[in-house]
Short mmCIF file of C-alpha atoms in Angstrom, two decimals:
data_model
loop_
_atom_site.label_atom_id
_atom_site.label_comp_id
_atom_site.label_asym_id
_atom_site.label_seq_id
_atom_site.Cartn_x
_atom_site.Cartn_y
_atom_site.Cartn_z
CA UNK T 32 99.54 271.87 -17.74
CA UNK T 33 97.44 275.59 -18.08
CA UNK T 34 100.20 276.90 -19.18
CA UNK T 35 100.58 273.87 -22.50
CA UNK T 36 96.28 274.66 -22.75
CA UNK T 37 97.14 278.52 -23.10
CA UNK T 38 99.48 277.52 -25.24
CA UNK T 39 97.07 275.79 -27.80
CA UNK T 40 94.33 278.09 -27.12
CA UNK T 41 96.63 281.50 -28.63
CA UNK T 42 97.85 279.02 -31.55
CA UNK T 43 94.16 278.19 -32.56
CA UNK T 44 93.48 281.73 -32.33
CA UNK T 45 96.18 282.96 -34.29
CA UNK T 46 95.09 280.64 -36.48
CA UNK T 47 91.72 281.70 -36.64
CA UNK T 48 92.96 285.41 -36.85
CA UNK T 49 95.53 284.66 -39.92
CA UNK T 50 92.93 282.35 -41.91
CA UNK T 51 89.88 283.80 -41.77
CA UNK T 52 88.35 281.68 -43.93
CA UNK T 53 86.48 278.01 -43.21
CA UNK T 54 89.35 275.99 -44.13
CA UNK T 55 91.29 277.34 -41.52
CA UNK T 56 88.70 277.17 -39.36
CA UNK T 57 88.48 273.67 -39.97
CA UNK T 58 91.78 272.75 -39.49
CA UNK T 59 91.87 275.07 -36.23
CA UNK T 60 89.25 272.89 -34.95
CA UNK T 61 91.17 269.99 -36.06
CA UNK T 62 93.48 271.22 -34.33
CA UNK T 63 92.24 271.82 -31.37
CA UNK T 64 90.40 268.83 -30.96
CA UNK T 65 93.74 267.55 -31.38
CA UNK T 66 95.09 270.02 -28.94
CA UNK T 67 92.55 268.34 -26.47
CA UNK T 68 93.54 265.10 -27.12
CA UNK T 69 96.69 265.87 -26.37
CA UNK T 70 95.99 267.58 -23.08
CA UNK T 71 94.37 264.61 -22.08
CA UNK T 72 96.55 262.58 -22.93
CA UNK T 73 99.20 264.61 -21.42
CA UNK T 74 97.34 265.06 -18.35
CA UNK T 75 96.58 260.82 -18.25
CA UNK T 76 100.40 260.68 -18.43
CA UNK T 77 100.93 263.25 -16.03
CA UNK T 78 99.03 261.32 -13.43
CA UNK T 79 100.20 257.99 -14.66
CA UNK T 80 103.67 259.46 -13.57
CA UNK T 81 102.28 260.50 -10.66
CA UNK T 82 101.50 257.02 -9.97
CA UNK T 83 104.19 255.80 -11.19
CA UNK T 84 106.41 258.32 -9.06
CA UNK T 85 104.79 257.08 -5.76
CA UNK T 86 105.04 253.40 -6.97
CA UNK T 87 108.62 254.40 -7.07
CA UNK T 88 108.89 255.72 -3.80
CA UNK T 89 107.23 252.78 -2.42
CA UNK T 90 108.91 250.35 -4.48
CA UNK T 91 112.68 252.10 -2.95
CA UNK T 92 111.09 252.27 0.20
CA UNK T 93 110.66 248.51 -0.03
CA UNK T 94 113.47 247.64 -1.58
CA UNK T 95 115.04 249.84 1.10
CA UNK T 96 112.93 247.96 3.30
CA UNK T 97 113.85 244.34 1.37
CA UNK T 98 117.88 245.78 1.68
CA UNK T 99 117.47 246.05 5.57
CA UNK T 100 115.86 242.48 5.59
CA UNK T 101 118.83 240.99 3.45
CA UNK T 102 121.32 242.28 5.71
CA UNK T 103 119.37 241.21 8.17
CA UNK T 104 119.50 237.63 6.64
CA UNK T 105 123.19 238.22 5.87
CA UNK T 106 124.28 238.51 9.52
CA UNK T 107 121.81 235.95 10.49
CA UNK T 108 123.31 233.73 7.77
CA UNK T 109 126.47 234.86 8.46
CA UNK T 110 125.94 233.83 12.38
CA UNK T 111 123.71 230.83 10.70
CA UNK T 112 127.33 229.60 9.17
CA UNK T 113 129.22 230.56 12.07
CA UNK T 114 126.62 228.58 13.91
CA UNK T 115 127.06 225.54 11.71
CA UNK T 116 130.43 225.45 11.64
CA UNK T 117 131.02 225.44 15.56
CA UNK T 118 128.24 222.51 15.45
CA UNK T 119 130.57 220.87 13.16
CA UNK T 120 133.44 221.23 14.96
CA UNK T 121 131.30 220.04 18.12
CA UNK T 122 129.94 217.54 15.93
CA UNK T 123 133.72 215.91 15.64
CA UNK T 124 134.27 216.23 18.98
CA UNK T 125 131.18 214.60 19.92
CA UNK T 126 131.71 211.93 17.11
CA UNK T 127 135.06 211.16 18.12
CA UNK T 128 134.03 211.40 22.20
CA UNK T 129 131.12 208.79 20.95
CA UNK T 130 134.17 206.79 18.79
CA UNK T 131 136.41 207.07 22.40
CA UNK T 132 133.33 206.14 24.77
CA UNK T 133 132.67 203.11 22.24
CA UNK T 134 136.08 202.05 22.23
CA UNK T 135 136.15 202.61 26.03
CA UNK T 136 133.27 200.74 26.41
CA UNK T 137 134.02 197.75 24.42
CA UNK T 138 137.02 197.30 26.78
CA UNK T 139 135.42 197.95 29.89
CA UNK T 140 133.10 194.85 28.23
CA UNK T 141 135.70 192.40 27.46
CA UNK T 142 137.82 193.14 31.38
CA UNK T 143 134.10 192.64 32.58
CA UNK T 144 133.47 189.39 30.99
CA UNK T 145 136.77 188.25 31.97
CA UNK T 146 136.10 189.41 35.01
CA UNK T 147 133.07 187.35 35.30
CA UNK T 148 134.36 184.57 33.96
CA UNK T 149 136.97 184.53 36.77
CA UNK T 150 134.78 185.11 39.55
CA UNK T 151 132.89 182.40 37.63
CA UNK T 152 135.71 180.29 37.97
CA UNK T 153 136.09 181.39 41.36
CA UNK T 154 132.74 180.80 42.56
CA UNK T 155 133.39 177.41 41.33
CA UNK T 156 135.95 176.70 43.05
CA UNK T 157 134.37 178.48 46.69
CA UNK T 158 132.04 175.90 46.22
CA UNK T 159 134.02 173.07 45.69
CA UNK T 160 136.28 174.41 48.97
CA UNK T 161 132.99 174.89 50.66
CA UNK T 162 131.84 171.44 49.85
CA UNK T 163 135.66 170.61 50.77
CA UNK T 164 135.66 172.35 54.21
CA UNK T 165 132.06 171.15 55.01
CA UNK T 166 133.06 167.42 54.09
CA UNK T 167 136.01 168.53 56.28
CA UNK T 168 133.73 170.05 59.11
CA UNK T 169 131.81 166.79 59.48
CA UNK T 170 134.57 165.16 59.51
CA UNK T 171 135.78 166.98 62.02
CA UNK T 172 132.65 167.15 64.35
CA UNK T 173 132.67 163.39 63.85
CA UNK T 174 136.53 163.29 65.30
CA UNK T 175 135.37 165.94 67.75
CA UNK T 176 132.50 163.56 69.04
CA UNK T 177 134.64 160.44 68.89
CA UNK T 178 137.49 162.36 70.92
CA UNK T 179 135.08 163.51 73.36
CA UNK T 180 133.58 160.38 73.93
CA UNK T 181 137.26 159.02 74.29
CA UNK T 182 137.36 162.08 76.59
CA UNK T 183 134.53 160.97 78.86
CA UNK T 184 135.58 156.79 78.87
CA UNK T 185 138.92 158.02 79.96
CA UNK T 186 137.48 160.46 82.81
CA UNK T 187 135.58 157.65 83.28
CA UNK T 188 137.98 154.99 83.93
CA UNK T 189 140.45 157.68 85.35
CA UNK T 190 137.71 157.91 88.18
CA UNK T 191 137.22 154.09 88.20
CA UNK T 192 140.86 153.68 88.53
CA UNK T 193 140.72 156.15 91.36
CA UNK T 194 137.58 154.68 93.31
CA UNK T 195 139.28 151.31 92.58
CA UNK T 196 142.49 152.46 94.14
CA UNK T 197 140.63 153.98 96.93
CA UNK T 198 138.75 151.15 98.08
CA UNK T 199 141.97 148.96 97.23
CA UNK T 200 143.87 150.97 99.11
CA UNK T 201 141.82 151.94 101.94
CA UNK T 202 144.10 150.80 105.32
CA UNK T 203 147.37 152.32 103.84
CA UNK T 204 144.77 155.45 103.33
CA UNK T 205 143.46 155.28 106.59
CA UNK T 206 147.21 154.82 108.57
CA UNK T 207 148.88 158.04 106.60
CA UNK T 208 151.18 155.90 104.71
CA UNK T 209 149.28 157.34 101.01
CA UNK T 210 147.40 159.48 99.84
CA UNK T 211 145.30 159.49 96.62
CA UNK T 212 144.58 162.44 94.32
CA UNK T 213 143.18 162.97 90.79
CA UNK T 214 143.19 166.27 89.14
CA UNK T 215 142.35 166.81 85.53
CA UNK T 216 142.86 163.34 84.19
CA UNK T 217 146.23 163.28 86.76
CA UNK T 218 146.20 160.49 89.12
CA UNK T 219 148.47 160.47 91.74
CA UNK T 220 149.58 157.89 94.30
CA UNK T 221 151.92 159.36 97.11
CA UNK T 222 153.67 157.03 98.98
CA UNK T 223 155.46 157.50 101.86
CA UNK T 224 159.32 155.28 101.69
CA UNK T 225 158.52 153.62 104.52
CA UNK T 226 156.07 151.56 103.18
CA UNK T 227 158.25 150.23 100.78
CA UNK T 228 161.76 150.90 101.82
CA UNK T 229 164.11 149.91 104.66
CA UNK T 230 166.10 153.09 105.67
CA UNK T 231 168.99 153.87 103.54
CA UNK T 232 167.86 151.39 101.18
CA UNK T 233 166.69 151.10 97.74
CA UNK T 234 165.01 147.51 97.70
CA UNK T 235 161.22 146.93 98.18
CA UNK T 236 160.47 145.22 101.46
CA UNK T 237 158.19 142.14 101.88
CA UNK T 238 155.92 144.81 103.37
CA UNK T 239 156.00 147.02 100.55
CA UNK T 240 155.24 144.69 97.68
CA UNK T 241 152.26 143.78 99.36
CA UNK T 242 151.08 147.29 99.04
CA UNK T 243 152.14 147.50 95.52
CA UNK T 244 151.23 143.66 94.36
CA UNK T 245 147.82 145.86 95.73
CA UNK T 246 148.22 148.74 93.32
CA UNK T 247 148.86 146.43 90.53
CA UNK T 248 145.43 144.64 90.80
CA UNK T 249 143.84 147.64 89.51
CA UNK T 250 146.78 148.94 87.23
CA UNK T 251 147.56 146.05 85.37
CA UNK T 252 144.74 146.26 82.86
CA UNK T 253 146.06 150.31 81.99
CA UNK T 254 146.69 150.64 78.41
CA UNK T 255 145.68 154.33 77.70
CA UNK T 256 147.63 156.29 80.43
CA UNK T 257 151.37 156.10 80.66
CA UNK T 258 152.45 155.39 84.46
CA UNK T 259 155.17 157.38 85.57
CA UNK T 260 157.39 156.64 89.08
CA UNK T 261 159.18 159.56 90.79
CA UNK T 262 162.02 158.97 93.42
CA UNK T 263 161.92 161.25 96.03
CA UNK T 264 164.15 162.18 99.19
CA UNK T 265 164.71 164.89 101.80
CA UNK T 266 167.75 166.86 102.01
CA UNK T 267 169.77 164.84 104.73
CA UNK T 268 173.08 163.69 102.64
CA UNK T 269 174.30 160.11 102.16
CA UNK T 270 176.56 159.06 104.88
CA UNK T 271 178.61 156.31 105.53
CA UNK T 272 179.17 152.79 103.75
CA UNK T 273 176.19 153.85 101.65
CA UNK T 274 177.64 155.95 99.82
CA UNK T 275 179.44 153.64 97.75
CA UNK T 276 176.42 152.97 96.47
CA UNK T 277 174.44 155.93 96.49
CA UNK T 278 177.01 159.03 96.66
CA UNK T 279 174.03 161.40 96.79
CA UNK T 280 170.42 161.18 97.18
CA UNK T 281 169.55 161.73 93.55
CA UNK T 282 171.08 158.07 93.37
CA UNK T 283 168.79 156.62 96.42
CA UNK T 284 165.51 158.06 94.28
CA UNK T 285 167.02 156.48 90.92
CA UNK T 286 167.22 153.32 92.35
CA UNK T 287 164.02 153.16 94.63
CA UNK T 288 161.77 154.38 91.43
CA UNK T 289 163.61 152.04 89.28
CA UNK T 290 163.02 148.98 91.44
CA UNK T 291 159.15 150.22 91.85
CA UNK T 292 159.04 150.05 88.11
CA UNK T 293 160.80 146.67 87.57
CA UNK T 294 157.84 145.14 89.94
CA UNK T 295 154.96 146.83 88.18
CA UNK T 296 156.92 144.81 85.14
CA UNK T 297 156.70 141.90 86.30
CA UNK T 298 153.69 141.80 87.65
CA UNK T 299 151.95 142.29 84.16
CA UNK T 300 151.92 146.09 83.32
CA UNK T 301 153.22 146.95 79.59
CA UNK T 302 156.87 148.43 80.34
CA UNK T 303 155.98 150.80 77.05
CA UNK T 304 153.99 152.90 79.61
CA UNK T 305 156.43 152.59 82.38
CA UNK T 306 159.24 155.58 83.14
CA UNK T 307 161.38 156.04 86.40
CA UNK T 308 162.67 159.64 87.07
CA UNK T 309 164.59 160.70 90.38
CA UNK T 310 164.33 164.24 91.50
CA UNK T 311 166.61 163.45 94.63
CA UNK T 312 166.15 166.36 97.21
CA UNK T 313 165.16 168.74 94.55
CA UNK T 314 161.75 168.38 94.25
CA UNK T 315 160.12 168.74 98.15
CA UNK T 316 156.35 169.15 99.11
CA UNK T 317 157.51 170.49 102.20
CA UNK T 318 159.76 171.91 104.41
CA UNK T 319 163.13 169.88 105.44
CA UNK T 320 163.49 172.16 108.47
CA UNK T 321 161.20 169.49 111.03
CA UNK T 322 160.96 166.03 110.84
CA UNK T 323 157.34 165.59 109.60
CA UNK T 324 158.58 167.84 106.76
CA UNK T 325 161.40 165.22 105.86
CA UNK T 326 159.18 162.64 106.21
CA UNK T 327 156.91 163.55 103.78
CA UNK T 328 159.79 164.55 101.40
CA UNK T 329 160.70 160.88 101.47
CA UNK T 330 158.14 159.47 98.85
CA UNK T 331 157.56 157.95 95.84
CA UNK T 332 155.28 159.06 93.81
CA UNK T 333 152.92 156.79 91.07
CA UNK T 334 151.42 158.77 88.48
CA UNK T 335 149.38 158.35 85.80
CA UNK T 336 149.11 161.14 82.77
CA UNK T 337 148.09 160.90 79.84
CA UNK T 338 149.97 158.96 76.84
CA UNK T 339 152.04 161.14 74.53
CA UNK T 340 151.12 160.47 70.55
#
């Protein structure tokens, strides 16, 4: 800038030099008012570029800066996108996981209704067995109670028919010739065979249907027990003439219990409840190896059990 003011200073004063007159003078001044217009000017513009130079600067400094930023928001858009389309992809895995689950749980709804409306049904029908079963129950306690009262009158009478037979019976008791028991609803009369038999034979004496025309007075009214007469013998074979009639003593026992039996039967007592069996030898209380053994062998036996259905 001095060196465009020397500049104009050596022009005016050539000027002035070469004129030398007024109108050169003039025009110098012109001229160099001009001049000084200029270098104003020049010197406004100078700075204004100045300005302008470090607006410049700044402005590439921002847009440097601005550059840096928009990468910046490149990447991040870049991610951003990256970003959004991973959440879409999730997004349609998740929607179609929500579609499954739906689906999944609109058929776990309908097996759970019918599942409900069986165990509905079910219920139902529990109750209706329960009602059933108690109906049933009472039923059953009823039939319990009227069997055990059955129970009890037949204990009952069982022990009536045994303290009848007792006191009915209580000379035969006395002399040996019976004895009584009763065990469990089991009544047993043991008679010896010489109360009712001859030896070696199978008919009742006069003797013996005494005794049981006794027994029969407190049988006869028996509907609920079944009566049941065993033969009995020792083990002493059949000799002699009688065994044409009896080859062994399994016969002997037939026919004695059978003969008991036909008197009960005619005395009164329901045959339907009467049964003869022979056990022969086969069936001792005691020893056949003394003579007290034998005799007590040689029995027959009245029993009275319950009635089969």
């Amino acid at each position: 800038m001095r060196r465009v003011a020397l500049f104009l200073s050596a022009v005016a004063a050539l000027g002035i030099c070469l004129g030398g007159c007024t109108r050169l003078e003039s025009t110098y001044l012109k001229k160099a008012g001009e001049a000084e217009r200029l270098s104003g000017e020049l010197a406004a513009l100078q700075q204004r570029h100045r300005s302008l130079e470090e607006e410049n600067r700044a402005l590439q400094a921002n847009v440097a800066k601005l550059e840096g930023t928009v990468r910046g928001l490149g990447e991040e858009l870049s991610d951003t996108r990256s970003e959004r389309d991973h959440l879409r992809g999730n997004l349609g895995f998740v929607t179609g996981e929500r579609d499954r689950l739906a689906a999944d749980n609109r058929e776990l709804d309908r097996t759970l209704k019918a599942k409900a409306d069986s165990l509905s049904r079910t219920i139902v029908e529990l109750r209706g067995k329960v009602a059933d079963l108690e109906r049933e129950n009472g039923s059953l306690r009823q039939e319990i109670a009227a069997l055990k009262k059955a129970q009890e009158e037949k204990v009952e009478k069982v022990g009536k028919t045994y303290e009848g037979l007792m006191s009915k019976m209580q000379e035969e008791i006395r002399q040996g010739q019976m004895t009584i028991s009763e065990l469990k609803g089991k009544l047993t009369l043991n008679l010896v065979d010489a109360i009712l038999f001859d030896t070696g034979k199978a008919e009742v004496k006069p003797g013996g249907i005494a005794v049981l025309r006794k027994i029969v007075s407190v049988l006869r009214d028996e509907r609920e027990k079944a009566i049941r007469i065993e033969g009995h013998t020792d083990n002493v074979p059949i000799t002699g003439t009688l065994v044409k009639t009896y080859p062994t003593n399994w016969e002997l026992s037939a026919a004695r219990a059978i003969n008991v039996t036909r008197y009960l039967q005619e005395q009164g007592i329901d045959p339907g409840i009467l049964s003869a069996v022979a056990y022969g030898e086969h069936k001792p209380v005691a020893g056949n190896s003394t003579p007290e053994g034998k005799a007590r062998n040689r029995r027959i036996e009245i029993i009275l059990v319950p009635r089969e259905p």
